[in-house]
Amino acid sequence: SNTSKSFYQEAVKFMFGNHEKAIESMNKALALDPNFAEAHHVKSVCLRSLKRVEEALVPINKACDLKPDMYVFHLEKFILLKSMGKDQEALESMNKVLSLKDDDLDFYYEKLEALCDVEKYEEALECANSIISKDSGRIDTLKKKAEILQELGKHNEAVESFQVIIDLEPKNSENYYKQGLSFQSLGKNIEALKSIKKALEFSSGNLVYTSRLNQLLSLEEKAKEKIQDD
């Protein structure tokens, strides 16, 4: 029998191949039951998969209104808003997700990224510290924290943070390079040189690292000349 549920089940089957067909089935389900929240949700997912993001907002908003306690609906809305570059609204959706499901560190990491997108770095730092307190070896968060410290101009702390990351990932050139940038911001050019040289050990021929190295070498040269002139 053609019930809203049977059309919904049909749509879910199509979801993994034919999004157009899935939307057709979902529309049939919604014609029979306009308050079928899950159907609005799946329709939104399909529209987003087809890159019809503006259209996708309508059903996901409807789903969230109908069942505000379903964190997966707010998560879909977050993904959608983020893909549209609506960073502030995306952050609000992620806060909603976390108010309903607060035991998933991946969601906190999404919030951390969202806070950085809207340049709320102080709040982002708190968020990063909160994740690290629950999982001290979580490398994506440790890196984000170090970058946030750089954004906030807290370069002493950034240097320490990058050292923690380097101890966990001793062969990743980018970690040495970024640590070098913080050393340079602190006016510690000798340490900066060491870090950049180390970065080039693991990524020889990197043009960005090489140009930073040359810049530091010429600064060192000028410093030596100045000492000789004095």
Coordinates of C-alpha atoms in Angstrom, one line a residue:
S1 CA 0.0 0.0 0.0
N2 CA 1.1 3.5 -0.8
T3 CA 1.6 5.0 2.7
S4 CA 3.9 7.9 3.7
K5 CA 6.1 5.3 5.3
S6 CA 6.3 3.0 2.2
F7 CA 7.3 6.0 0.1
Y8 CA 9.8 7.0 2.8
Q9 CA 11.4 3.5 2.8
E10 CA 11.5 3.6 -1.0
A11 CA 13.3 6.9 -0.9
V12 CA 15.9 5.7 1.6
K13 CA 16.7 2.9 -0.8
F14 CA 17.2 5.4 -3.7
M15 CA 19.3 7.6 -1.4
F16 CA 22.5 5.8 -2.1
G17 CA 22.3 6.0 -5.9
N18 CA 19.5 8.1 -7.4
H19 CA 18.9 11.3 -5.4
E20 CA 16.4 12.7 -7.9
K21 CA 14.3 9.6 -7.5
A22 CA 14.7 9.6 -3.7
I23 CA 13.3 13.2 -3.7
E24 CA 10.3 12.2 -5.8
S25 CA 9.5 9.4 -3.4
M26 CA 10.0 11.8 -0.4
N27 CA 7.6 14.3 -2.0
K28 CA 5.0 11.6 -2.3
A29 CA 5.5 10.7 1.4
L30 CA 5.2 14.3 2.4
A31 CA 2.1 14.8 0.3
L32 CA 0.4 12.1 2.4
D33 CA 2.0 13.4 5.7
P34 CA 3.4 16.9 5.6
N35 CA 4.6 16.6 9.2
F36 CA 6.8 13.6 8.6
A37 CA 10.0 15.0 10.1
E38 CA 12.3 12.2 9.0
A39 CA 11.1 12.6 5.4
H40 CA 12.0 16.3 5.4
H41 CA 15.4 15.4 6.8
V42 CA 16.2 12.8 4.1
K43 CA 14.9 15.2 1.4
S44 CA 17.3 17.8 2.6
V45 CA 20.2 15.4 2.6
C46 CA 19.4 14.4 -1.1
L47 CA 19.1 18.1 -2.1
R48 CA 22.4 18.9 -0.5
S49 CA 24.0 15.9 -2.3
L50 CA 22.7 17.4 -5.6
K51 CA 24.3 20.8 -4.5
R52 CA 20.8 22.3 -4.3
V53 CA 21.7 23.9 -1.0
E54 CA 19.3 26.8 -0.9
E55 CA 16.4 24.4 -1.5
A56 CA 17.8 21.9 1.1
L57 CA 17.4 24.5 3.8
V58 CA 13.6 24.5 3.6
P59 CA 13.0 20.8 4.5
I60 CA 15.8 20.7 7.2
N61 CA 14.3 23.8 8.9
K62 CA 10.9 22.1 8.8
A63 CA 12.4 18.9 10.3
C64 CA 14.1 20.8 13.1
D65 CA 10.8 22.6 13.9
L66 CA 8.8 19.4 13.9
K67 CA 11.3 17.5 16.1
P68 CA 13.6 19.9 17.8
D69 CA 15.1 17.1 20.0
M70 CA 16.6 15.2 17.1
Y71 CA 20.3 16.1 17.1
V72 CA 20.8 14.5 13.6
F73 CA 18.5 17.1 12.1
H74 CA 20.5 20.0 13.6
L75 CA 23.7 18.2 12.5
E76 CA 22.4 18.1 8.9
K77 CA 21.5 21.8 9.2
F78 CA 25.0 22.5 10.5
I79 CA 26.6 20.7 7.5
L80 CA 24.4 22.5 5.1
L81 CA 25.0 26.0 6.6
K82 CA 28.7 25.4 6.7
S83 CA 28.7 24.4 3.0
M84 CA 26.9 27.7 2.3
G85 CA 29.5 29.7 4.1
K86 CA 27.0 30.8 6.8
D87 CA 29.5 30.4 9.6
Q88 CA 27.6 32.1 12.4
E89 CA 24.4 30.2 11.8
A90 CA 26.3 27.0 11.4
L91 CA 27.9 27.6 14.9
E92 CA 24.4 28.1 16.4
S93 CA 23.3 24.7 14.9
M94 CA 26.3 23.0 16.3
N95 CA 25.6 24.4 19.7
K96 CA 22.1 23.0 19.4
V97 CA 23.6 19.6 18.5
L98 CA 25.8 19.7 21.5
S99 CA 23.0 20.7 23.8
L100 CA 21.2 17.4 22.7
K101 CA 24.3 15.1 22.5
D102 CA 27.3 16.2 24.5
D103 CA 29.4 13.0 24.5
D104 CA 30.9 13.1 21.0
L105 CA 34.3 14.8 20.8
D106 CA 34.1 15.0 17.0
F107 CA 31.1 17.4 17.4
Y108 CA 33.2 19.5 19.8
Y109 CA 35.9 19.6 17.2
E110 CA 33.4 20.8 14.6
K111 CA 32.4 23.5 17.0
L112 CA 36.1 24.4 17.5
E113 CA 36.5 24.8 13.7
A114 CA 33.3 26.8 13.5
L115 CA 34.5 29.2 16.3
C116 CA 37.7 29.7 14.3
D117 CA 35.7 30.4 11.1
V118 CA 34.0 33.3 12.9
E119 CA 37.3 34.3 14.5
K120 CA 36.1 33.8 18.1
Y121 CA 39.6 32.7 19.1
E122 CA 39.3 33.1 22.9
E123 CA 36.2 30.9 23.0
A124 CA 37.9 28.5 20.5
L125 CA 40.9 28.1 22.9
E126 CA 38.5 27.2 25.7
C127 CA 36.9 24.6 23.4
A128 CA 40.2 23.2 22.4
N129 CA 41.4 22.9 26.0
S130 CA 38.1 21.2 26.9
I131 CA 38.6 18.5 24.2
I132 CA 42.3 18.0 25.1
S133 CA 41.3 17.5 28.8
K134 CA 39.2 14.5 27.6
D135 CA 41.7 13.2 25.0
S136 CA 45.2 14.6 25.4
G137 CA 46.6 12.9 22.3
R138 CA 44.0 14.2 19.9
I139 CA 46.4 15.6 17.2
D140 CA 43.9 17.6 15.2
T141 CA 42.8 19.6 18.3
L142 CA 46.4 20.1 19.5
K143 CA 47.3 21.6 16.1
K144 CA 44.2 23.8 16.1
K145 CA 45.1 25.0 19.6
A146 CA 48.7 25.9 18.5
E147 CA 47.3 27.8 15.6
I148 CA 44.8 29.6 17.8
L149 CA 47.6 30.6 20.2
Q150 CA 49.4 32.1 17.1
E151 CA 46.3 34.0 16.1
L152 CA 46.1 35.4 19.6
G153 CA 49.7 36.4 19.5
K154 CA 50.5 34.0 22.4
H155 CA 53.7 32.8 20.8
N156 CA 55.5 31.5 23.9
E157 CA 52.5 29.1 24.5
A158 CA 52.4 28.3 20.7
V159 CA 56.0 27.2 20.8
E160 CA 55.3 24.9 23.7
S161 CA 52.1 23.6 22.0
F162 CA 54.0 22.8 18.7
Q163 CA 56.7 21.0 20.8
V164 CA 54.0 18.7 22.2
I165 CA 52.8 18.0 18.6
I166 CA 56.4 17.5 17.4
D167 CA 56.9 14.9 20.1
L168 CA 53.8 13.0 18.8
E169 CA 54.7 13.6 15.1
P170 CA 58.4 14.0 14.8
K171 CA 58.6 13.6 11.0
N172 CA 55.9 16.2 10.0
S173 CA 57.7 19.1 8.5
E174 CA 54.8 21.5 8.9
N175 CA 55.0 21.4 12.7
Y176 CA 58.6 22.6 12.7
Y177 CA 57.8 25.3 10.2
K178 CA 54.9 26.7 12.3
Q179 CA 56.9 26.5 15.5
G180 CA 59.7 28.5 13.6
L181 CA 57.2 31.2 12.8
S182 CA 56.3 31.6 16.5
F183 CA 60.0 31.7 17.4
Q184 CA 60.5 34.4 14.7
S185 CA 57.6 36.4 16.1
L186 CA 59.3 36.3 19.5
G187 CA 62.5 37.6 17.9
K188 CA 64.2 34.3 18.6
N189 CA 65.8 34.1 15.1
I190 CA 68.4 31.4 16.0
E191 CA 65.7 29.0 17.3
A192 CA 63.5 29.9 14.3
L193 CA 66.4 29.0 12.0
K194 CA 66.8 25.6 13.7
S195 CA 63.1 24.9 13.3
I196 CA 62.9 25.9 9.7
K197 CA 66.1 23.8 8.9
K198 CA 64.4 20.9 10.6
A199 CA 61.3 21.4 8.5
L200 CA 63.4 21.3 5.4
E201 CA 65.0 18.0 6.5
F202 CA 61.6 16.3 6.2
S203 CA 60.4 18.3 3.2
S204 CA 63.4 19.3 1.1
G205 CA 62.7 21.6 -1.7
N206 CA 59.6 23.1 -0.1
L207 CA 59.6 26.7 -1.6
V208 CA 57.8 28.3 1.3
Y209 CA 60.2 26.9 3.9
T210 CA 63.2 27.7 1.7
S211 CA 62.1 31.3 1.3
R212 CA 61.6 31.7 5.1
L213 CA 65.0 30.2 5.6
N214 CA 66.6 32.7 3.3
Q215 CA 64.8 35.5 5.0
L216 CA 66.1 34.4 8.4
L217 CA 69.6 33.9 7.1
S218 CA 69.6 37.5 5.7
L219 CA 68.3 38.8 9.0
E220 CA 71.1 37.0 10.8
E221 CA 73.6 38.4 8.3
K222 CA 72.3 41.9 8.9
A223 CA 72.5 41.4 12.7
K224 CA 76.2 40.3 12.4
E225 CA 77.0 43.3 10.2
K226 CA 75.4 45.6 12.8
I227 CA 77.5 44.1 15.6
Q228 CA 80.6 44.6 13.4
D229 CA 79.6 48.2 12.6
D230 CA 78.9 48.9 16.3

